Amino acid sequence: MTDSKYFTTTKKGEIFELKAELNSDKKEKKKEAVKKVIASMTVGKDVSALFPDVVNCMQTDNLELKKLVYLYLMNYAKSQPDMAIMAVNTFVKDCEDPNPLIRALAVRTMGCIRVDKITEYLCEPLRKCLKDEDPYVRKTAAVCVAKLHDINAQLVEDQGFLDTLKDLISDSNPMVVANAVAALSEIAESHPSSNLLDLNPQSINKLLTALNECTEWGQIFILDCLANYMPKDDREAQSICERVTPRLSHANSAVVLSAVKVLMKFMEMLSKDLDYYGTLLKKLAPPLVTLLSAEPELQYVALRNINLIVQKRPEILKHEMKVFFVKYNDPIYVKLEKLDIMIRLASQANIAQVLAELKEYATEVDVDFVRKAVRAIGRCAIKVEQSAERCVSTLLDLIQTKVNYVVQEAIVVIKDIFRKYPNKYESVIATLCENLDSLDEPEARAAMIWIVGEYAERIDNADELLESFLEGFHDESTQVQLQLLTAIVKLFLKKPTETQELVQQVLSLATQDSDNPDLRDRGYIYWRLLSTDPVAAKEVVLAEKPLISEETDLIEPTLLDELICYIGTLASVYHKPPSAFVEGSRGVVHKSLPPRTGSSESAESPDTAPSGVQAPEQPAVIPTQGDLLGDLLNLDLGPPVSGPPMATSSVQMGAVDLLGGGLDSLMGDESEGLRSDVGGSPAMGGGGGFAAPSAAAPATLGAPLSSGLGDLFDLTGGVGTLSGSYVAPKTVWLPAMKAKGLEISGTFSRQVGSISMDLVLTNKALQVMSDFAIQFNRNSFGLAPAAPLQVHAPLAPNQSVEISLPLNTVGSVMKMDPLNNLQVAVKNNIDVFYFSTLYPLHILFVEDGKMERQMFLATWKDIPNENEAQFQIKDCSLNADAVSSKLQGSNIFTIAKRNVEGQDMLYQSLKLTNGIWVLAELRIQPSNPSFTLSLKCRAPEVAPYVFQAYETVLKN
């Protein structure tokens, strides 16, 4: 009879009966009773009351019964720790049993009992099992060390188990080696700082020897460990690759992917001229292709990994296009992934094949797949220039099918083709206009409107077409409304006489009748531009647009390098680094590929930081990008405007020009718009042109774009020599991981009245960086750049440049938390990046901060006592004169000095750039290294930051 009978009893007095059976003298009866207990436990009944009776059954030679009791023990030890101690003796005894299976079972169970009280009793048995003569026991004990480390790390270190584990890496049995590696890797992962897996050529050799004889999971542990090793030169990298290559033909796909990961990583170190490099590329293709003949779920995982590999080294699979052709019975997720890889592999050589295939897909029944196929045709056109003509004619054929969703997707991609090849395929616009009525999706409508606005001068009835969209303006989605607004403004600038009413209508709809802030802001900007300076409006709205690049969806290089190190894990399926989806306290170590050998950049620039150097911790005040965006675009770049107060926050046009390419380039296509909320309505003046908006809109916006920048950034004269103010060493403010390869480190300094931000920009990406610009968010003291960020030559990969950016304190003011927090946006040709940093307050102490004595006395009495704050400056062994001269270097001036009962009292004053005075009394006892600092100020919230400045200056 099967074991199902144990699950069927539902008697009332069951526990009592089981107790009696467990204490029976008959072995068979005991075993039956334990089985019933385990069955009850499995279905969720509470049988913990039987704990002592079950534990008594441990004293048996029957392996089956022992396993069942151990199972019970693991389940209930946590809720009954005091009872669990009863079982310790049996464990100790079982660890010396002549049967290795029982010894291993005991050590395995010990590792699963997560009770602190018991762990120290288990150290001795575990130590014996780690040195057991039977490899099965040793391999089980190795894993037990990792489990024990998770419960009580300190105990494991004190008992010396980690060293024993390291010795097991040299064990004669490959499975013991694999488990030791797995245990050490597990422990190292939770303690990234400890250098547990101290790999060297000798230990690597042992791992490679064990690799051939392990089980498949053992091989995966060893391969993952190899992937974390950094060979000392290309010879060693090649020899490891040669010994790992046979794993590519393994039947288990996880082993194959782990081997691919090791090879992809070490290939970085091989020179491309080596014959072996070419051989390795050839060997990598067949195993990847073989993975695609597995079941769909495995295929999907393989395809996600191949997607990464193809972005890193397209040459591996460039001849294997056919295996990525879609089969009719592939699930949709596999189809879409294959399509993606087909585009990545598309080249001049195979484009004809690819296009024929894509055209076929566009007539399928699966709507999502068809859409993606039509998009793919557009991507081919943008990627392979020679094929653009064929792609456009293919798209036109598809539009003729009149299938609604096909037409809409085709129009969206044709818009991109126009952006890549301007003035080449505009002849098709007529065909597109015929399909205007059938468009009902926002993206397609927006694309069509963009085309009409962009090529308004070639379309005779452009105004009628746009007017037809305007009728249902408020029912359209935001994307379409924004596009329509821009298109009509473009049309007006191209044909001002015929479209004046139309533009008037759209501006009124966008500003007065709309409650969408983005739309209103864009409407007001256009409207002010047109009303004050139509020439400038033409330069902004009809500016030459940059061509779009071929691969907009490539993974950014530094992230791609990190993901290559995670091939065969979840990270490679999500295409996100583990830190993005692994929660919990474990420190996730960022992995990166070894530096390329033979690359000229690394030899030329000795000043770049070594790749292993960890950036110091950032102050934890960085807001998310979304929070910052609104505010950063809200910056006033000019000095404060005197005169009537301005509407909430007006942005001077200089701001737009500073970031070259205006708002669109700062914000991407659908501009967030500037967060200004300005009243007023577009009242039409007589004749052509616009009347200025009503009073609420400030007149300062009238300045033409180009003027104002020169005097806005009136550069301070030559920077003098250092007046002795302390300058902190540079720290990393923006790590390359967070900024697509751009690393920024810096510090602040004050020299003869001028504040500057001293920056080092380092390019750790694979592409050249240029067009740098910088903006500060509003901050507590109005810090703002006094000049543009001047990077004179484009920044090549692996190159660094040092820049001293002069700052002034006439920017917009907004109280920050903490007070000295500064949020910064830096733009380059790749993107806009945000970071925040804390500046030391002593850069704001001005040179004329010495108060007259009488004035000091009067002010000290005048400031109420509750504004006084006291601080202790510890461990400072300077005398009063040294303190006085050191502080004077940072513009903290001593006004008087008294000696009271053997204590030196210094009375000091300092003044901040915003005119706030801070008065100080510093008490110094000759024998005591702790000073007492009392600060009085009308703005008491400044005091803690002034104290920090005192500490920084005196201790450095």
Coordinates of C-alpha atoms in Angstrom, one line a residue, residues 320-771:
E320 CA 23.6 32.7 -38.3
M321 CA 20.8 35.0 -39.4
K322 CA 18.6 32.1 -40.5
V323 CA 18.2 30.5 -37.0
F324 CA 16.5 33.7 -35.8
F325 CA 13.8 33.5 -38.5
V326 CA 10.4 33.1 -36.8
K327 CA 8.6 29.8 -36.9
Y328 CA 4.8 29.8 -37.2
N329 CA 4.3 28.0 -33.9
D330 CA 6.8 30.0 -31.8
P331 CA 5.1 31.7 -28.8
I332 CA 4.8 35.5 -29.1
Y333 CA 7.5 36.2 -26.6
V334 CA 10.0 34.1 -28.6
K335 CA 8.9 35.8 -31.9
L336 CA 9.4 39.3 -30.6
E337 CA 12.8 38.5 -29.1
K338 CA 13.9 36.9 -32.4
L339 CA 12.8 39.9 -34.3
D340 CA 14.9 42.1 -32.1
I341 CA 18.0 40.0 -32.7
M342 CA 17.4 39.9 -36.5
I343 CA 17.6 43.7 -36.6
R344 CA 20.7 43.8 -34.5
L345 CA 22.4 41.3 -37.0
A346 CA 21.0 43.1 -40.1
S347 CA 23.8 44.3 -42.4
Q348 CA 24.3 45.0 -46.0
A349 CA 25.2 41.4 -46.7
N350 CA 21.9 39.9 -45.5
I351 CA 19.4 42.8 -45.7
A352 CA 17.6 41.4 -48.7
Q353 CA 16.9 38.2 -46.8
V354 CA 15.8 40.1 -43.7
L355 CA 13.4 42.4 -45.6
A356 CA 11.7 39.5 -47.5
E357 CA 11.2 37.8 -44.1
L358 CA 9.9 40.9 -42.4
K359 CA 7.4 41.7 -45.2
E360 CA 6.1 38.1 -44.7
Y361 CA 5.7 38.7 -41.0
A362 CA 3.7 41.9 -41.6
T363 CA 0.9 39.8 -43.1
E364 CA 0.6 37.5 -40.1
V365 CA -2.5 37.3 -37.8
D366 CA -0.9 38.2 -34.5
V367 CA -1.4 42.0 -34.1
D368 CA 1.5 42.6 -31.7
F369 CA 3.9 40.7 -33.9
V370 CA 2.8 42.5 -37.1
R371 CA 3.3 45.9 -35.4
K372 CA 6.8 44.9 -34.3
A373 CA 7.6 43.6 -37.8
V374 CA 6.6 46.9 -39.4
R375 CA 8.7 48.8 -36.9
A376 CA 11.6 46.5 -37.6
I377 CA 11.4 47.4 -41.4
G378 CA 11.8 51.0 -40.3
R379 CA 14.7 50.1 -38.1
C380 CA 16.4 48.3 -41.0
A381 CA 16.1 51.4 -43.1
I382 CA 17.8 53.5 -40.4
K383 CA 20.5 51.0 -39.7
V384 CA 21.5 50.0 -43.3
E385 CA 21.5 53.1 -45.5
Q386 CA 21.7 51.1 -48.7
S387 CA 18.4 49.4 -47.9
A388 CA 16.4 52.6 -47.1
E389 CA 14.9 52.8 -50.6
R390 CA 13.7 49.2 -50.5
C391 CA 12.4 49.6 -47.0
V392 CA 10.3 52.7 -47.9
S393 CA 8.8 50.9 -50.9
T394 CA 8.0 47.9 -48.7
L395 CA 6.3 50.2 -46.2
L396 CA 4.3 51.8 -49.1
D397 CA 3.2 48.4 -50.2
L398 CA 2.0 47.6 -46.7
I399 CA 0.1 51.0 -46.5
Q400 CA -1.7 49.9 -49.7
T401 CA -3.1 46.9 -47.8
K402 CA -5.2 49.4 -45.9
V403 CA -5.0 47.2 -42.8
N404 CA -5.6 49.8 -40.1
Y405 CA -2.9 48.9 -37.6
V406 CA -0.3 48.2 -40.3
V407 CA -0.9 51.7 -41.8
Q408 CA -0.5 53.3 -38.4
E409 CA 2.8 51.6 -37.6
A410 CA 4.1 52.3 -41.1
I411 CA 3.5 56.1 -40.6
V412 CA 5.2 56.1 -37.3
V413 CA 8.4 54.5 -38.8
I414 CA 8.3 56.6 -41.9
K415 CA 8.5 59.7 -39.6
D416 CA 11.8 58.3 -38.2
I417 CA 13.1 57.6 -41.8
F418 CA 12.4 61.2 -42.6
R419 CA 14.4 62.2 -39.6
K420 CA 17.3 60.0 -40.7
Y421 CA 17.3 60.9 -44.4
P422 CA 15.9 64.4 -44.8
N423 CA 14.8 65.6 -48.3
K424 CA 15.1 62.1 -49.8
Y425 CA 11.8 60.3 -49.6
E426 CA 9.3 63.2 -49.3
S427 CA 7.6 62.1 -52.5
V428 CA 5.6 59.6 -50.4
I429 CA 3.9 62.3 -48.3
A430 CA 1.0 62.4 -50.7
T431 CA 0.3 58.6 -50.1
L432 CA 0.5 59.2 -46.3
C433 CA -2.0 62.1 -46.4
E434 CA -4.6 59.9 -48.2
N435 CA -4.7 57.7 -45.0
L436 CA -5.2 60.6 -42.6
D437 CA -8.8 59.7 -41.8
S438 CA -8.0 56.1 -40.8
L439 CA -5.6 57.1 -38.0
D440 CA -7.0 56.6 -34.5
E441 CA -3.9 55.8 -32.4
P442 CA -2.2 58.7 -30.6
E443 CA 1.3 57.8 -31.7
A444 CA 0.3 57.5 -35.4
R445 CA -1.7 60.7 -35.3
A446 CA 1.2 62.5 -33.6
A447 CA 3.7 61.2 -36.3
M448 CA 1.4 62.3 -39.1
I449 CA 1.0 65.8 -37.6
W450 CA 4.8 66.0 -37.2
I451 CA 5.2 65.1 -40.9
V452 CA 2.6 67.7 -42.0
G453 CA 4.2 70.4 -39.8
E454 CA 7.8 69.6 -40.8
Y455 CA 7.0 69.6 -44.6
A456 CA 4.2 72.2 -44.6
E457 CA 5.8 74.1 -47.4
R458 CA 5.5 71.0 -49.7
I459 CA 1.9 70.2 -48.8
D460 CA -0.5 72.6 -50.5
N461 CA -3.4 72.0 -48.1
A462 CA -1.3 71.6 -44.9
D463 CA -3.5 74.2 -43.1
E464 CA -6.7 72.3 -43.9
L465 CA -5.2 69.0 -42.8
L466 CA -4.0 70.5 -39.4
E467 CA -7.3 72.3 -39.0
S468 CA -9.2 69.0 -39.3
F469 CA -7.2 67.7 -36.3
L470 CA -7.9 70.9 -34.4
E471 CA -11.7 70.3 -34.4
G472 CA -11.5 67.7 -31.6
F473 CA -8.5 69.2 -29.9
H474 CA -9.6 68.6 -26.3
D475 CA -10.4 64.9 -27.0
E476 CA -6.9 64.2 -28.3
S477 CA -4.2 62.7 -26.1
T478 CA -1.5 65.0 -24.7
Q479 CA 1.1 63.6 -27.2
V480 CA -1.1 64.7 -30.1
Q481 CA -2.0 68.1 -28.6
L482 CA 1.7 69.0 -28.1
Q483 CA 2.6 67.8 -31.6
L484 CA -0.3 69.8 -33.1
L485 CA 0.7 72.9 -31.3
T486 CA 4.2 72.7 -32.6
A487 CA 3.2 71.8 -36.1
I488 CA 0.8 74.8 -36.4
V489 CA 3.5 77.1 -35.1
K490 CA 5.9 75.7 -37.7
L491 CA 3.2 76.2 -40.4
F492 CA 2.7 79.8 -39.3
L493 CA 6.4 80.6 -39.5
K494 CA 6.5 79.1 -43.0
K495 CA 3.2 80.6 -44.3
P496 CA 2.5 83.5 -41.9
T497 CA -0.2 85.2 -44.0
E498 CA -2.7 82.4 -44.5
T499 CA -2.5 80.8 -41.1
Q500 CA -2.8 83.6 -38.6
E501 CA -6.2 82.7 -37.4
L502 CA -5.3 79.0 -37.1
V503 CA -2.3 79.7 -34.9
Q504 CA -4.4 82.1 -32.8
Q505 CA -6.9 79.4 -32.3
V506 CA -4.4 76.7 -31.3
L507 CA -2.6 79.0 -28.9
S508 CA -5.9 80.0 -27.2
L509 CA -6.9 76.3 -26.9
A510 CA -3.5 75.3 -25.5
T511 CA -3.2 78.1 -23.0
Q512 CA -6.7 79.2 -21.9
D513 CA -8.8 76.2 -22.3
S514 CA -6.3 73.5 -21.3
D515 CA -5.6 72.3 -17.8
N516 CA -2.5 70.3 -18.8
P517 CA 0.6 72.2 -17.4
D518 CA 3.0 70.9 -20.2
L519 CA 0.7 72.0 -22.9
R520 CA 0.0 75.4 -21.4
D521 CA 3.7 76.0 -20.8
R522 CA 4.6 75.1 -24.3
G523 CA 1.8 77.3 -25.6
Y524 CA 3.0 80.3 -23.5
I525 CA 6.6 79.9 -24.7
Y526 CA 5.6 79.8 -28.3
W527 CA 3.2 82.7 -27.9
R528 CA 5.8 84.9 -26.1
L529 CA 8.4 84.0 -28.7
L530 CA 6.1 84.9 -31.6
S531 CA 4.9 88.1 -29.9
T532 CA 8.3 89.5 -29.0
D533 CA 10.7 88.2 -31.7
P534 CA 9.5 86.2 -34.6
V535 CA 13.0 86.0 -36.0
A536 CA 14.2 84.3 -32.8
A537 CA 11.1 82.1 -32.9
K538 CA 12.0 81.0 -36.4
E539 CA 15.6 80.1 -35.3
V540 CA 14.2 78.1 -32.4
V541 CA 11.2 76.3 -33.9
L542 CA 12.7 75.7 -37.4
A543 CA 16.2 74.9 -36.3
E544 CA 18.2 72.3 -38.1
K545 CA 17.4 69.0 -36.3
P546 CA 20.1 66.4 -35.5
L547 CA 19.8 63.2 -37.5
I548 CA 18.6 60.3 -35.4
S549 CA 21.1 57.6 -34.7
E550 CA 20.6 54.0 -36.0
E551 CA 20.5 52.1 -32.8
T552 CA 18.5 54.1 -30.2
D553 CA 17.7 51.0 -28.1
L554 CA 21.2 49.7 -27.6
I555 CA 22.1 49.1 -24.0
E556 CA 24.4 51.8 -22.7
P557 CA 28.1 50.5 -22.8
T558 CA 29.0 50.4 -19.1
L559 CA 25.7 48.7 -18.3
L560 CA 26.2 46.2 -21.2
D561 CA 29.7 45.3 -19.8
E562 CA 28.1 44.7 -16.4
L563 CA 25.3 42.5 -17.8
I564 CA 27.9 40.4 -19.8
C565 CA 29.3 39.5 -16.4
Y566 CA 25.9 38.2 -15.4
I567 CA 25.1 36.0 -18.4
G568 CA 23.1 33.0 -17.4
T569 CA 21.4 34.8 -14.5
L570 CA 18.2 36.7 -14.0
A571 CA 20.0 39.9 -14.7
S572 CA 20.6 38.8 -18.3
V573 CA 16.9 38.1 -18.8
Y574 CA 15.7 41.3 -17.2
H575 CA 18.5 43.3 -18.9
K576 CA 19.0 45.1 -15.5
P577 CA 21.9 44.9 -13.1
P578 CA 21.1 42.9 -9.9
S579 CA 21.1 46.1 -7.8
A580 CA 17.9 47.1 -9.7
F581 CA 15.8 44.1 -8.6
V582 CA 17.5 42.3 -5.7
E583 CA 16.2 43.6 -2.4
G584 CA 17.7 43.1 1.0
S585 CA 20.9 44.0 2.9
R586 CA 23.3 42.0 0.8
G587 CA 25.8 44.4 -0.8
V588 CA 25.5 43.8 -4.6
V589 CA 29.0 44.2 -6.0
H590 CA 29.2 45.9 -9.4
K591 CA 31.1 43.6 -11.8
S592 CA 32.8 44.9 -14.9
L593 CA 34.8 43.4 -17.8
P594 CA 38.6 43.4 -17.6
P595 CA 40.3 46.2 -19.5
R596 CA 40.9 45.5 -23.2
T597 CA 44.5 44.6 -24.0
G598 CA 46.2 46.5 -26.7
S599 CA 43.8 49.4 -26.6
S600 CA 45.6 52.7 -27.3
E601 CA 43.6 54.8 -24.9
S602 CA 44.6 52.9 -21.7
A603 CA 48.3 53.5 -22.5
E604 CA 47.9 57.2 -23.3
S605 CA 46.1 58.5 -20.3
P606 CA 47.8 57.6 -17.0
D607 CA 45.5 60.0 -15.1
T608 CA 42.4 57.9 -15.4
A609 CA 41.4 56.1 -12.2
P610 CA 42.1 52.4 -12.0
S611 CA 38.9 50.4 -12.7
G612 CA 38.8 48.7 -9.3
V613 CA 38.8 51.9 -7.2
Q614 CA 35.5 52.2 -5.4
A615 CA 33.9 55.6 -5.3
P616 CA 33.4 57.0 -1.8
E617 CA 29.9 57.1 -0.6
Q618 CA 27.7 59.9 -2.0
P619 CA 25.8 62.1 0.5
A620 CA 22.4 60.4 0.6
V621 CA 20.4 63.4 -0.5
I622 CA 20.1 62.7 -4.2
P623 CA 16.5 63.1 -5.2
T624 CA 15.0 61.1 -8.0
Q625 CA 15.4 62.4 -11.5
G626 CA 11.7 63.2 -11.8
D627 CA 11.7 65.5 -8.7
L628 CA 14.7 67.4 -10.0
L629 CA 13.6 67.9 -13.5
G630 CA 10.9 70.4 -12.8
D631 CA 13.1 72.3 -10.5
L632 CA 16.2 72.3 -12.6
L633 CA 14.3 73.8 -15.5
N634 CA 13.1 76.4 -13.2
L635 CA 16.5 78.0 -12.8
D636 CA 17.1 81.7 -13.2
L637 CA 20.4 82.1 -14.9
G638 CA 20.6 85.8 -14.8
P639 CA 21.2 88.1 -11.8
P640 CA 18.0 89.0 -9.9
V641 CA 15.9 91.4 -11.9
S642 CA 15.1 94.6 -10.0
G643 CA 11.7 96.1 -10.5
P644 CA 8.3 94.6 -10.1
P645 CA 8.1 91.0 -8.8
M646 CA 8.0 88.4 -11.6
A647 CA 5.4 85.8 -12.1
T648 CA 6.1 82.7 -10.1
S649 CA 9.4 81.9 -11.8
S650 CA 10.2 83.0 -15.2
V651 CA 12.9 81.4 -17.2
Q652 CA 15.1 83.8 -19.1
M653 CA 15.7 82.8 -22.7
G654 CA 19.4 82.6 -22.1
A655 CA 18.7 79.4 -20.2
V656 CA 17.5 77.7 -23.3
D657 CA 20.4 78.8 -25.4
L658 CA 22.9 77.8 -22.7
L659 CA 22.0 74.1 -23.2
G660 CA 22.3 74.4 -27.0
G661 CA 19.4 72.9 -28.9
G662 CA 16.9 74.4 -26.5
L663 CA 14.4 72.6 -24.4
D664 CA 13.8 69.8 -26.8
S665 CA 17.3 68.5 -26.4
L666 CA 17.2 68.9 -22.7
M667 CA 14.0 67.1 -22.3
G668 CA 13.7 64.7 -25.3
D669 CA 11.0 65.2 -27.9
E670 CA 7.9 65.6 -25.7
S671 CA 9.3 68.5 -23.8
E672 CA 8.1 68.7 -20.2
G673 CA 7.9 72.4 -20.8
L674 CA 9.2 75.0 -18.3
R675 CA 7.4 75.1 -15.0
S676 CA 6.2 78.6 -15.2
D677 CA 2.5 79.4 -14.7
V678 CA 1.8 82.7 -16.3
G679 CA -1.5 84.4 -16.6
G680 CA -2.6 86.5 -19.5
S681 CA -4.3 85.7 -22.8
P682 CA -3.1 86.0 -26.3
A683 CA -5.0 89.1 -27.4
M684 CA -4.5 89.7 -31.1
G685 CA -3.2 93.0 -32.3
G686 CA -4.2 94.5 -35.6
G687 CA -2.1 93.7 -38.7
G688 CA 0.4 90.9 -38.8
G689 CA 2.3 89.6 -35.9
F690 CA 1.2 89.4 -32.3
A691 CA 0.4 91.7 -29.5
A692 CA 2.4 91.2 -26.4
P693 CA 0.8 89.2 -23.6
S694 CA -0.9 91.0 -20.8
A695 CA 1.1 92.4 -17.8
A696 CA 1.5 89.1 -15.9
A697 CA 4.0 87.9 -18.5
P698 CA 7.3 89.7 -17.8
A699 CA 8.9 91.8 -20.5
T700 CA 12.3 90.5 -19.8
L701 CA 11.6 87.5 -22.1
G702 CA 11.6 89.9 -25.0
A703 CA 15.4 90.0 -25.3
P704 CA 16.6 88.2 -28.4
L705 CA 18.1 84.8 -27.7
S706 CA 21.7 85.6 -28.5
S707 CA 22.0 88.8 -26.4
G708 CA 22.2 88.6 -22.7
L709 CA 24.5 85.6 -22.6
G710 CA 27.7 87.7 -22.8
D711 CA 26.9 90.0 -19.9
L712 CA 24.9 87.3 -18.1
F713 CA 28.1 85.4 -17.6
D714 CA 30.4 88.3 -17.0
L715 CA 33.5 86.3 -16.1
T716 CA 35.3 87.4 -13.0
G717 CA 38.8 88.7 -13.6
G718 CA 41.9 86.5 -13.3
V719 CA 41.8 84.1 -10.4
G720 CA 44.4 85.1 -7.8
T721 CA 46.6 82.9 -5.7
L722 CA 45.4 80.9 -2.8
S723 CA 44.7 83.0 0.3
G724 CA 45.1 80.0 2.6
S725 CA 41.5 78.7 2.7
Y726 CA 41.2 74.9 3.2
V727 CA 40.3 72.9 0.1
A728 CA 39.0 69.4 0.6
P729 CA 40.4 66.5 -1.6
K730 CA 38.2 65.7 -4.6
T731 CA 35.6 63.0 -4.2
V732 CA 33.4 61.2 -6.8
W733 CA 30.1 63.0 -7.1
L734 CA 28.6 61.2 -10.1
P735 CA 29.8 57.6 -10.6
A736 CA 30.1 56.4 -14.2
M737 CA 27.5 53.6 -13.5
K738 CA 24.8 56.2 -13.1
A739 CA 25.8 58.5 -16.0
K740 CA 26.3 56.3 -19.0
G741 CA 30.1 56.3 -18.5
L742 CA 30.6 59.9 -17.4
E743 CA 32.4 60.2 -14.1
I744 CA 32.5 63.5 -12.3
S745 CA 34.6 64.1 -9.2
G746 CA 35.3 67.5 -7.6
T747 CA 35.6 69.8 -4.7
F748 CA 35.0 73.5 -3.9
S749 CA 37.5 76.2 -3.2
R750 CA 37.6 79.9 -2.3
Q751 CA 40.5 82.0 -3.6
V752 CA 40.8 85.7 -3.0
G753 CA 37.1 86.3 -3.0
S754 CA 36.2 84.0 -5.9
I755 CA 34.4 80.6 -5.3
S756 CA 35.1 77.9 -7.8
M757 CA 34.0 74.3 -8.3
D758 CA 37.1 72.3 -9.3
L759 CA 35.9 69.3 -11.5
V760 CA 37.5 66.3 -13.1
L761 CA 35.4 64.8 -15.9
T762 CA 36.4 61.3 -16.9
N763 CA 34.9 59.5 -19.9
K764 CA 34.5 55.8 -19.1
A765 CA 32.2 55.0 -22.0
L766 CA 33.1 53.7 -25.4
Q767 CA 32.0 56.9 -27.3
V768 CA 33.3 60.4 -27.5
M769 CA 31.6 63.0 -25.3
S770 CA 31.1 66.6 -26.2
D771 CA 28.7 69.6 -25.9

